[in-house]
PDB file of C-alpha atoms in Angstrom:
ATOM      1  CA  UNK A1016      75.477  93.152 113.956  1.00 60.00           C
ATOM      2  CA  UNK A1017      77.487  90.196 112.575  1.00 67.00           C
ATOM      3  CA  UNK A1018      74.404  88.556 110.699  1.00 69.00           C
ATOM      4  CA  UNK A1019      74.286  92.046 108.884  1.00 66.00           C
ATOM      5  CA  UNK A1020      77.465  92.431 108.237  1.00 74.00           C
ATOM      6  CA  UNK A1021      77.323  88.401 106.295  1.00 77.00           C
ATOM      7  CA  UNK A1022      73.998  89.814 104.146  1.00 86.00           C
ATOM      8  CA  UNK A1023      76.293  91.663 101.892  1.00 89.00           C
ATOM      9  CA  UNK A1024      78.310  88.234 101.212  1.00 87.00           C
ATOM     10  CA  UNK A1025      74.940  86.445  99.839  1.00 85.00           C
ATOM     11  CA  UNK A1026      73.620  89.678  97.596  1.00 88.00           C
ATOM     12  CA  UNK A1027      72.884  88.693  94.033  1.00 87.00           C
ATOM     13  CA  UNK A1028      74.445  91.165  91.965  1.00 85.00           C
ATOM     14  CA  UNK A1029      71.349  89.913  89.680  1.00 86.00           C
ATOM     15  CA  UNK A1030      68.797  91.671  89.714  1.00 84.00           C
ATOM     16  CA  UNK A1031      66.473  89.553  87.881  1.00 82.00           C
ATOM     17  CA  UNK A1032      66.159  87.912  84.677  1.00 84.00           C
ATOM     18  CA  UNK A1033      64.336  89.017  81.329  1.00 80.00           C
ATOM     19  CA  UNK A1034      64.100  85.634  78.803  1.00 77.00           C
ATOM     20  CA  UNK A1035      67.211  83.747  80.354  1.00 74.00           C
ATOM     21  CA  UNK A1036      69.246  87.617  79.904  1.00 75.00           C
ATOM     22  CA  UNK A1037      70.677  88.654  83.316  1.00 76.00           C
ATOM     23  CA  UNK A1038      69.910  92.164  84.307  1.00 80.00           C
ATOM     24  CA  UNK A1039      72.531  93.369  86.817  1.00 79.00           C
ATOM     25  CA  UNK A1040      71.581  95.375  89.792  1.00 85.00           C
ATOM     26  CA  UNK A1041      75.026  97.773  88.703  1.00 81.00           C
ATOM     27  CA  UNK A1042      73.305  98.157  85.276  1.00 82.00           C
ATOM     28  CA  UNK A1043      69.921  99.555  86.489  1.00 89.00           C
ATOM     29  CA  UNK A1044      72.396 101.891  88.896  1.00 90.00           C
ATOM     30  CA  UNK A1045      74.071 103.223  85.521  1.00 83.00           C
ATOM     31  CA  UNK A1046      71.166 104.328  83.659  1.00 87.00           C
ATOM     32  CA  UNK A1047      69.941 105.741  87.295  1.00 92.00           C
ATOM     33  CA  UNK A1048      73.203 108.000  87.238  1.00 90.00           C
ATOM     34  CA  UNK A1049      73.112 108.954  83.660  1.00 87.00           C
ATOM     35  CA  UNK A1050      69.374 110.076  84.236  1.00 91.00           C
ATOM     36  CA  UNK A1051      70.094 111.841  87.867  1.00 93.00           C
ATOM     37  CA  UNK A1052      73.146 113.650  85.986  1.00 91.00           C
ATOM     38  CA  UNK A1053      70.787 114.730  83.135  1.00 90.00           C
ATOM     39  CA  UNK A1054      68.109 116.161  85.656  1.00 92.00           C
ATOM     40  CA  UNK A1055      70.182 117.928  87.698  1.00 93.00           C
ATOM     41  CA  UNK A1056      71.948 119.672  84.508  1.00 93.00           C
ATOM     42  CA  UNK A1057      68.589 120.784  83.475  1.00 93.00           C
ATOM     43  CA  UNK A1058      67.195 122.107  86.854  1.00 94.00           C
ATOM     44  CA  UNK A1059      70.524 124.039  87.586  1.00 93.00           C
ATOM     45  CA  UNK A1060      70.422 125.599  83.925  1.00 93.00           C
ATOM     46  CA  UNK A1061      66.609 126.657  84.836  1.00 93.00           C
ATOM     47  CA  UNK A1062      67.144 127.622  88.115  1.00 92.00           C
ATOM     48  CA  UNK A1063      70.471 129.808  87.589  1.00 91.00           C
ATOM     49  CA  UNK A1064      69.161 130.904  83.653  1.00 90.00           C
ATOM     50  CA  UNK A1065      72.266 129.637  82.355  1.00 90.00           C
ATOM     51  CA  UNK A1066      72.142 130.430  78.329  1.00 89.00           C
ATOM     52  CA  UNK A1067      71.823 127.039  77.256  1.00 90.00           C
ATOM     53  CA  UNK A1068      68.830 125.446  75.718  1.00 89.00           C
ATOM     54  CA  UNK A1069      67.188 122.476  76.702  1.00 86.00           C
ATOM     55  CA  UNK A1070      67.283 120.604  73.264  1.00 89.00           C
ATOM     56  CA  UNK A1071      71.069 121.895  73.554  1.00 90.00           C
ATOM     57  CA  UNK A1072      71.634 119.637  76.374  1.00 90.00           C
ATOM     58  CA  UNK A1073      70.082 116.396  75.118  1.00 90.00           C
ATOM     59  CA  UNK A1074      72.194 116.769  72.163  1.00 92.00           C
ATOM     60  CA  UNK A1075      75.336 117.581  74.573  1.00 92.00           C
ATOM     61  CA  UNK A1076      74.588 114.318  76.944  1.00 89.00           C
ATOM     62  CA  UNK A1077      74.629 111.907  73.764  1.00 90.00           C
ATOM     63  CA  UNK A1078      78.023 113.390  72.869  1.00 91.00           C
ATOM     64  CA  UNK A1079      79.457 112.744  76.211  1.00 89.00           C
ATOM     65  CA  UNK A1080      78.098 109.494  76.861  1.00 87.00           C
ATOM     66  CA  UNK A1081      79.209 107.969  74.001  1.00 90.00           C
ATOM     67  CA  UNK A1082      82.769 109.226  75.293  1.00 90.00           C
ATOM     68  CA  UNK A1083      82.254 108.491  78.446  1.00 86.00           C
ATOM     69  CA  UNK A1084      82.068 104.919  77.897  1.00 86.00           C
ATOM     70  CA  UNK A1085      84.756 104.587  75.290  1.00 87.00           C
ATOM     71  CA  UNK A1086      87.187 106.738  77.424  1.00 87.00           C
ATOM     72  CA  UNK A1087      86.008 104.735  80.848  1.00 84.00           C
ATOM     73  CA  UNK A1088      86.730 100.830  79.383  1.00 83.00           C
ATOM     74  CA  UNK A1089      89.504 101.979  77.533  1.00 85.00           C
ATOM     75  CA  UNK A1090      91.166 103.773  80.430  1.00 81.00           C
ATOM     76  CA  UNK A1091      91.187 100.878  82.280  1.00 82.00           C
ATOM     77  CA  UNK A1092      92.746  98.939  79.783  1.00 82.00           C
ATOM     78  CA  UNK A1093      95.814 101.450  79.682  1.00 80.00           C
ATOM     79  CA  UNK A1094      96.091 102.029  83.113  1.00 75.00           C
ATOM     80  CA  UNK A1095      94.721  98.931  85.110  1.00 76.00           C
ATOM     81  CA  UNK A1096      94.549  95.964  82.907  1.00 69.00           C
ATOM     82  CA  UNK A1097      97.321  93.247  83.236  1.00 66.00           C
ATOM     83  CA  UNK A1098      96.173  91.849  79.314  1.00 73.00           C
ATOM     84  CA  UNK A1099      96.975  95.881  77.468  1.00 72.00           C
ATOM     85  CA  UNK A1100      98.495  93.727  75.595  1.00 75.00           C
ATOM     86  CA  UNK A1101      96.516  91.321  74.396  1.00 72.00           C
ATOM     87  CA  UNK A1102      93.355  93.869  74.002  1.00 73.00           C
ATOM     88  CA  UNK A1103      95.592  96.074  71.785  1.00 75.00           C
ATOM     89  CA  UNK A1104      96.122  93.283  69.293  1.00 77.00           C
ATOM     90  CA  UNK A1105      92.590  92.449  69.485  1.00 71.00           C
ATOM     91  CA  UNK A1106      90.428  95.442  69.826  1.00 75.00           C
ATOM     92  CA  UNK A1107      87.223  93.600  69.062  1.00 70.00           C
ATOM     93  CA  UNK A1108      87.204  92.230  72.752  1.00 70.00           C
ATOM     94  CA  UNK A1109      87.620  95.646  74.025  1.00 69.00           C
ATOM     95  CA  UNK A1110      83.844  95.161  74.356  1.00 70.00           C
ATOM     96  CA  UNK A1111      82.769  91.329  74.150  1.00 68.00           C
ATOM     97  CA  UNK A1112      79.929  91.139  77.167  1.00 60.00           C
ATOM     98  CA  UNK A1113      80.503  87.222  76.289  1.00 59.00           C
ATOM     99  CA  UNK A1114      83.355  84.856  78.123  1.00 54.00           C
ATOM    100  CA  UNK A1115      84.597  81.833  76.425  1.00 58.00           C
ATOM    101  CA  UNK A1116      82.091  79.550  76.798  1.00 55.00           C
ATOM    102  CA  UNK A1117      79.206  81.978  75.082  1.00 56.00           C
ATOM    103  CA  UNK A1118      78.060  83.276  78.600  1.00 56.00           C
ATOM    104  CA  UNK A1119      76.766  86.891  79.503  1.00 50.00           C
ATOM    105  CA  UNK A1120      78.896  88.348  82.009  1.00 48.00           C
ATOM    106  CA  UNK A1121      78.847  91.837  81.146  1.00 53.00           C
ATOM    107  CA  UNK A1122      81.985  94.297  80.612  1.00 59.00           C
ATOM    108  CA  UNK A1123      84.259  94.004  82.862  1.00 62.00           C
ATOM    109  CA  UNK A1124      86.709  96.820  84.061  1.00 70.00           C
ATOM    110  CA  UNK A1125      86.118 101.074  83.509  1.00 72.00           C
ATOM    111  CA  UNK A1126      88.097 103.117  84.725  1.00 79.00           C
ATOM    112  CA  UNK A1127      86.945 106.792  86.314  1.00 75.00           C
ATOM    113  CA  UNK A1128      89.758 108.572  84.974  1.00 77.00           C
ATOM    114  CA  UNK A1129      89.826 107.368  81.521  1.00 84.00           C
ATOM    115  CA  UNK A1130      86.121 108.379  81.583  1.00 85.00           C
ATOM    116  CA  UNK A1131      87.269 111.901  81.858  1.00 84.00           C
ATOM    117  CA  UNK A1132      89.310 111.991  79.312  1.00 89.00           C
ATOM    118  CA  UNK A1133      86.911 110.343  76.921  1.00 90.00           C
ATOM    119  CA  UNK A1134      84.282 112.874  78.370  1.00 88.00           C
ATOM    120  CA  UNK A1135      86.105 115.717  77.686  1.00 88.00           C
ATOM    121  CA  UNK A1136      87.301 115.147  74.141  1.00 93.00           C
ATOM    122  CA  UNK A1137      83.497 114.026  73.539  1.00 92.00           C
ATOM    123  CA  UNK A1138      82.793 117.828  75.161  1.00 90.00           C
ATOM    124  CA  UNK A1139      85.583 119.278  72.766  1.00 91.00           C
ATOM    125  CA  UNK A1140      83.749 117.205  69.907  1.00 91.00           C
ATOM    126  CA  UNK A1141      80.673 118.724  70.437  1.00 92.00           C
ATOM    127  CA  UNK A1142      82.023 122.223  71.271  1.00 89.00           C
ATOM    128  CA  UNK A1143      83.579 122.121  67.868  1.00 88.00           C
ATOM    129  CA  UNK A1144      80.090 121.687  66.405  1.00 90.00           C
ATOM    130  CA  UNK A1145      77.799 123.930  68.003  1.00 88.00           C
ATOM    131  CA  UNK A1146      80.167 126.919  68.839  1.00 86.00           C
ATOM    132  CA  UNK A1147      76.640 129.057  69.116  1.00 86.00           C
ATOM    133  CA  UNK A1148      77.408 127.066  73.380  1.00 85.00           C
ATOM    134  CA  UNK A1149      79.503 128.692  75.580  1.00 89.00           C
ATOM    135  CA  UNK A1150      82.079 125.635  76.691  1.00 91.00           C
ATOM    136  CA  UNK A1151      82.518 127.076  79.601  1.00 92.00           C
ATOM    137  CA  UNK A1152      79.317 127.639  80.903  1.00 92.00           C
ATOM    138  CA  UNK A1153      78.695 123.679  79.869  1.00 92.00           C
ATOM    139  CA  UNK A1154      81.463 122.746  81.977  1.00 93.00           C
ATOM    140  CA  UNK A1155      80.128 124.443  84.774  1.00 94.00           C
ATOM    141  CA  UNK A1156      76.848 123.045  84.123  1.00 94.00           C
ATOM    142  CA  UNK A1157      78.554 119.207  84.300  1.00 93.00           C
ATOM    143  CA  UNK A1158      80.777 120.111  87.668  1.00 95.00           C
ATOM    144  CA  UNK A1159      77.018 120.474  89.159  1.00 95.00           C
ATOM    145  CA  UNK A1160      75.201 117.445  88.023  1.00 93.00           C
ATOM    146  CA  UNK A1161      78.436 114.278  87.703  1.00 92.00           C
ATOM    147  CA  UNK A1162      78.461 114.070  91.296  1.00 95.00           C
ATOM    148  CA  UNK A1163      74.907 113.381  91.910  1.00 93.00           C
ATOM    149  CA  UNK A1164      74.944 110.401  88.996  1.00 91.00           C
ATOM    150  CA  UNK A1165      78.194 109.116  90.361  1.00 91.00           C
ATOM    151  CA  UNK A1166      76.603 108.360  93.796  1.00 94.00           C
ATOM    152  CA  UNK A1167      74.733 105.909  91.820  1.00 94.00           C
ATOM    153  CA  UNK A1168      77.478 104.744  89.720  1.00 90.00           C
ATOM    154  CA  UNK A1169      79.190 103.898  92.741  1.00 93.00           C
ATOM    155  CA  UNK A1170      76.429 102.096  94.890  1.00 95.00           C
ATOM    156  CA  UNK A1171      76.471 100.425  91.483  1.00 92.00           C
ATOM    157  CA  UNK A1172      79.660  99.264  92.353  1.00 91.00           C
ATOM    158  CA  UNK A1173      78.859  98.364  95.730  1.00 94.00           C
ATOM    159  CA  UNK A1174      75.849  96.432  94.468  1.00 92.00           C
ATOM    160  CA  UNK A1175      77.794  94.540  91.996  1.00 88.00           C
ATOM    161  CA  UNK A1176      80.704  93.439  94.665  1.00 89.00           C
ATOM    162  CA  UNK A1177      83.694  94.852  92.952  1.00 87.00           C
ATOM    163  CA  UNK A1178      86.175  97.748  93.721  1.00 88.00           C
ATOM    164  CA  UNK A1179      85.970  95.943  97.140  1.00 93.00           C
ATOM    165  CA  UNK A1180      87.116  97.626 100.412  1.00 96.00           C
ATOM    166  CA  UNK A1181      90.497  96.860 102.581  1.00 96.00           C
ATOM    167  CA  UNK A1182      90.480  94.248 105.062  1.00 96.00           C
ATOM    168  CA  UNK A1183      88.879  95.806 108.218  1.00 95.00           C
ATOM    169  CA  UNK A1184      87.602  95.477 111.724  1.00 93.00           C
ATOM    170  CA  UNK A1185      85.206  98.324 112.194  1.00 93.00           C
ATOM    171  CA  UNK A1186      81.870  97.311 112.928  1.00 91.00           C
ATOM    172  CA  UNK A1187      80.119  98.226 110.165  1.00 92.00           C
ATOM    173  CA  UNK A1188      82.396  96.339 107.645  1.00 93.00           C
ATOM    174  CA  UNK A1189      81.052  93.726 105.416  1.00 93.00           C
ATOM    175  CA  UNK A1190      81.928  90.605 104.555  1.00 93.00           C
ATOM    176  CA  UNK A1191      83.336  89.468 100.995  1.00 92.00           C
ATOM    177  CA  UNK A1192      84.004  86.037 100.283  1.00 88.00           C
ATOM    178  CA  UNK A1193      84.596  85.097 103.757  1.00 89.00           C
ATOM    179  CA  UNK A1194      86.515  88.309 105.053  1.00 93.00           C
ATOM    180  CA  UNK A1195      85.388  91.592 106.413  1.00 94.00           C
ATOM    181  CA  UNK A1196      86.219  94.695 104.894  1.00 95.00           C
ATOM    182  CA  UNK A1197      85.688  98.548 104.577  1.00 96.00           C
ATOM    183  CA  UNK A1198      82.476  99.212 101.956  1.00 96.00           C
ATOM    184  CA  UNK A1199      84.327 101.456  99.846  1.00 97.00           C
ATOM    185  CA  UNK A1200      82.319 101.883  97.293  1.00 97.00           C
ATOM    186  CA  UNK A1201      79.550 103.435  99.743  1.00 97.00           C
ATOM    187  CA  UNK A1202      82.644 105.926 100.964  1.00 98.00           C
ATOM    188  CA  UNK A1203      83.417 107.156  97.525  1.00 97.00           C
ATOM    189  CA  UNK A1204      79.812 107.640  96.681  1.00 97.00           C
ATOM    190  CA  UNK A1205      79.281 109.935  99.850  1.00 97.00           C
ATOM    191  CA  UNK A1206      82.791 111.653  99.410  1.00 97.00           C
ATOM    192  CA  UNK A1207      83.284 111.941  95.542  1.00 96.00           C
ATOM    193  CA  UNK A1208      80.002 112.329  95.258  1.00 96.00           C
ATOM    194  CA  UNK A1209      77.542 113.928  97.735  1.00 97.00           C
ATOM    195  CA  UNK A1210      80.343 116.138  99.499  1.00 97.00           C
ATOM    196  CA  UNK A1211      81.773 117.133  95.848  1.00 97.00           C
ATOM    197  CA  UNK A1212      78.486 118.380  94.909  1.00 97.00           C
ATOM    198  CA  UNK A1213      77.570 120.290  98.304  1.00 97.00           C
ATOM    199  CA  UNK A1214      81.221 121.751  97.748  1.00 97.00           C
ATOM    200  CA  UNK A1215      80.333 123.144  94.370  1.00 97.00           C
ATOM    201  CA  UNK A1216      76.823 123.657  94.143  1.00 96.00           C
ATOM    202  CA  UNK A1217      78.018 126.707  97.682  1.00 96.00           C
ATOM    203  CA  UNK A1218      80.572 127.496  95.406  1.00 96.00           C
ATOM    204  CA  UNK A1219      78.871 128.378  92.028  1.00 94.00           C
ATOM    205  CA  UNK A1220      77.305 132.045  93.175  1.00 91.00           C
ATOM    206  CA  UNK A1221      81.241 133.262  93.674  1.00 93.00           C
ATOM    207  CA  UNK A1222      82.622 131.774  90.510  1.00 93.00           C
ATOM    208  CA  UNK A1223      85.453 134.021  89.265  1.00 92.00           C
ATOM    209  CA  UNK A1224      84.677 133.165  85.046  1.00 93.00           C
ATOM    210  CA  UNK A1225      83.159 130.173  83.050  1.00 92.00           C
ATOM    211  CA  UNK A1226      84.991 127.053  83.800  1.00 93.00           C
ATOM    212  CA  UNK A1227      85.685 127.624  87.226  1.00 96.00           C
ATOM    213  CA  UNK A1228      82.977 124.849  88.358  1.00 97.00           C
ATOM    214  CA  UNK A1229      85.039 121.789  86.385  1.00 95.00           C
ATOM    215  CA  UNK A1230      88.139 123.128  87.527  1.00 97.00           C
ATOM    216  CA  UNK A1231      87.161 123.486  91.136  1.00 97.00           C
ATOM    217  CA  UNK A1232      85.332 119.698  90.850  1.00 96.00           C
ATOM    218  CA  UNK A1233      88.776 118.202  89.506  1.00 96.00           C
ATOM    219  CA  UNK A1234      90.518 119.441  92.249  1.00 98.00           C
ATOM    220  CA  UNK A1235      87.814 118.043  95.122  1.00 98.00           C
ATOM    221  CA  UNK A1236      86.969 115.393  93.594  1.00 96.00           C
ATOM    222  CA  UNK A1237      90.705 114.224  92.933  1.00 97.00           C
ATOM    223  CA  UNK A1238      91.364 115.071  96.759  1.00 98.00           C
ATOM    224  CA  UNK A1239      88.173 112.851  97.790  1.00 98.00           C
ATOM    225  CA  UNK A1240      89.488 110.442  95.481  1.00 96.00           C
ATOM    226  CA  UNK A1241      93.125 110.586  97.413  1.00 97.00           C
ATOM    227  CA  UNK A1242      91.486 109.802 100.785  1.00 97.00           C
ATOM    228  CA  UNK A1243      89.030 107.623  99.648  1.00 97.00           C
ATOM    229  CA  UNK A1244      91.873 105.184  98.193  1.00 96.00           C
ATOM    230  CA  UNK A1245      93.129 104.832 101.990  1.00 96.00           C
ATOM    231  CA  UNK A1246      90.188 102.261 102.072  1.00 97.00           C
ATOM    232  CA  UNK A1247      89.909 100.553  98.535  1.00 96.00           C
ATOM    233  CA  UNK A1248      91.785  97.752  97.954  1.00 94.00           C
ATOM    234  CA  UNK A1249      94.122  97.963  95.202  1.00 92.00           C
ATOM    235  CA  UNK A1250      93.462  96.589  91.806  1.00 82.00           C
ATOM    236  CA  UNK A1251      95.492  93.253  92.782  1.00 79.00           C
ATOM    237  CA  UNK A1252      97.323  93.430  88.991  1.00 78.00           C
ATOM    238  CA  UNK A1253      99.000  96.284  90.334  1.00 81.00           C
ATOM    239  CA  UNK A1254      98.805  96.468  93.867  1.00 85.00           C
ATOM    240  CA  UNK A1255     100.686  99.336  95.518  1.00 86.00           C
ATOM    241  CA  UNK A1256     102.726 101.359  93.799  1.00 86.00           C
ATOM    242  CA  UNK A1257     105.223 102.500  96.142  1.00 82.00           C
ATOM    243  CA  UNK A1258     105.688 102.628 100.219  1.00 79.00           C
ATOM    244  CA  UNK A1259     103.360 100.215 100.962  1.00 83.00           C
ATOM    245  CA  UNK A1260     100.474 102.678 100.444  1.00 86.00           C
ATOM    246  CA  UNK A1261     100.704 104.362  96.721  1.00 94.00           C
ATOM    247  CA  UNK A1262      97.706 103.399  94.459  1.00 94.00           C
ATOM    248  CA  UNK A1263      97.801 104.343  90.690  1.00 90.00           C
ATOM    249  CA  UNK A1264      93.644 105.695  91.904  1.00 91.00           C
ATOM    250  CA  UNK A1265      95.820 107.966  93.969  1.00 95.00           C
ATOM    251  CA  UNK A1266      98.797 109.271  91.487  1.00 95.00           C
ATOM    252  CA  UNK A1267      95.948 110.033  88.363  1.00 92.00           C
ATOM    253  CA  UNK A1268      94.067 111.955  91.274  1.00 95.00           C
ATOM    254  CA  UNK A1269      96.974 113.624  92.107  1.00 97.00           C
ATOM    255  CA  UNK A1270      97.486 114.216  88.665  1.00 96.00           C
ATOM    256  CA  UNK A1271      94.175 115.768  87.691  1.00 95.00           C
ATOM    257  CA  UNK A1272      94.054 118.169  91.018  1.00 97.00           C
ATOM    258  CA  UNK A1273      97.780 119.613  89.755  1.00 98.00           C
ATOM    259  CA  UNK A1274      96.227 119.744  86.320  1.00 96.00           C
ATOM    260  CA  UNK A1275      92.831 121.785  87.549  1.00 97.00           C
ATOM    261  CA  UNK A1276      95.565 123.861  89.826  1.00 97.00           C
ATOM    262  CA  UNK A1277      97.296 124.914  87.073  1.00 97.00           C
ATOM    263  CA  UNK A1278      94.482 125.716  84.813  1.00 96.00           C
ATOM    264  CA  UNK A1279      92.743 127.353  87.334  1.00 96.00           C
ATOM    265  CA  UNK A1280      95.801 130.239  88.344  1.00 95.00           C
ATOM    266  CA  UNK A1281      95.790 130.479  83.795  1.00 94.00           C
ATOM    267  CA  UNK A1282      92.450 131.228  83.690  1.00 92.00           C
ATOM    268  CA  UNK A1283      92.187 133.216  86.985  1.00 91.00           C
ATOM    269  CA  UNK A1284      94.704 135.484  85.737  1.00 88.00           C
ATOM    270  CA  UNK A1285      93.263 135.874  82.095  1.00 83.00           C
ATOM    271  CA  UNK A1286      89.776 136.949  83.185  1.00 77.00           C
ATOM    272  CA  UNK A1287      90.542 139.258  86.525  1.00 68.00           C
ATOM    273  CA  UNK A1288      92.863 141.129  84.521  1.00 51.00           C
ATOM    274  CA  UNK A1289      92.520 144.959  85.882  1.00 39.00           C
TER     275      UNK A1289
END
């Protein structure tokens, strides 16, 4: 069991190389989840005949990915980074793939939660231009088909050795650099991802009004999220928060399930009215 647990420590995040340009296992996992997410979208809109057209939601997907991965690096810059500081002043590094010394290493650092944000406002964006779509029932179309792309994004993760588990001594840990620790990232992608979805995907035949779906997902997901911090280590710029045990993963979950609460009792109430 040990010699297993020490393969994870020699993994190339590299997948292989294309003319001296490094192609990154976590990359290959990213376009896997934005294609998963985009095939699940359209198989749930054929199989429940959801009034959205397939041209519709290739148009739709561009939107959101676009602020997806605006909101995602620059929500980590706000909320994780220790340089804010220093990328506010220069916002042309927000996305150098290049260190100092002219090397590829990729961008570093997106956050989950900032991806939200910059996925809804894309979602508003587009909303705003094709009205003829009922935003709701696109939400409810994206509560189904996230979770199955972010079980890739996060064996991305996994694959690429960061967002690294707590020091552990379960069998089954793995070793980074030298010590052995939970896989987190493999936690988070059956939790926030597979049980999120089976959660939602029962839940869509008793949906109360258009929406519910999103709603519903921020809540799980942001309780999946909770629990599944008990096992990530910390980003160490900010370590815990408070008690010993308080990660800032844990208050913007807590946030968004008291946000999805709260919208969910508004909208409840506006569309059951007798």
């Amino acid at each position: 069991m040990d010699y297993w647990n020490h393969i994870y420590d020699h993994f190339d995040p590299i997948a292989f190389t294309v003319f001296s340009f490094p192609l990154h296992w976590y990359g290959m996992m990213y376009v896997l989840a934005l294609i998963s997410a985009l095939y699940v979208a359209k198989a749930i809109v054929t199989r429940d005949k959801l009034p959205i057209k397939q041209q519709q939601l290739d148009d739709y997907f561009i939107y959101i990915e676009i602020g997806i991965i605006l909101g995602a690096r620059l929500g980590y810059i706000l909320f994780y980074d220790s340089n804010t500081s220093y990328f506010l002043t220069h916002p042309w590094q927000i996305f150098n793939p290049f260190n100092q010394d002219g090397d590829f290493v990729g961008i570093r650092g997106m956050s989950y939660h900032g991806a939200v944000i910059g996925w809804f406002l894309g979602s508003l964006f587009y909303h705003h231009r094709h009205k003829e779509v009922s935003f709701g029932v696109i939400m409810d179309v994206v509560a189904l088909a996230v979770p199955i792309g972010y079980m890739f994004g996060r064996v991305g993760n996994f694959l690429n050795k960061e967002l690294i588990g707590r020091v552990t001594d379960v069998p089954w840990g793995i070793y980074v650099d030298g010590v052995l620790r939970h896989p987190s990232q493999l936690y988070e992608a059956i939790l926030e991802g597979l049980v999120v979805f089976l959660v939602i995907y029962l839940y869509r035949n008793y949906k109360r009004f258009n929406g519910d779906l999103i709603l519903v997902y921020g809540f799980v997901y942001g309780l999946m999220r909770f629990t599944a911090e008990f096992w990530r280590q910390p980003d160490a710029q900010l370590g815990f928060l408070f008690g010993g045990w308080l990660t800032m993963g844990q208050i913007l979950s807590a946030m968004m399930m008291a946000v999805a609460v709260v919208l969910w009792l508004i909208f409840n109430k506006k569309y059951t009215k007798v």
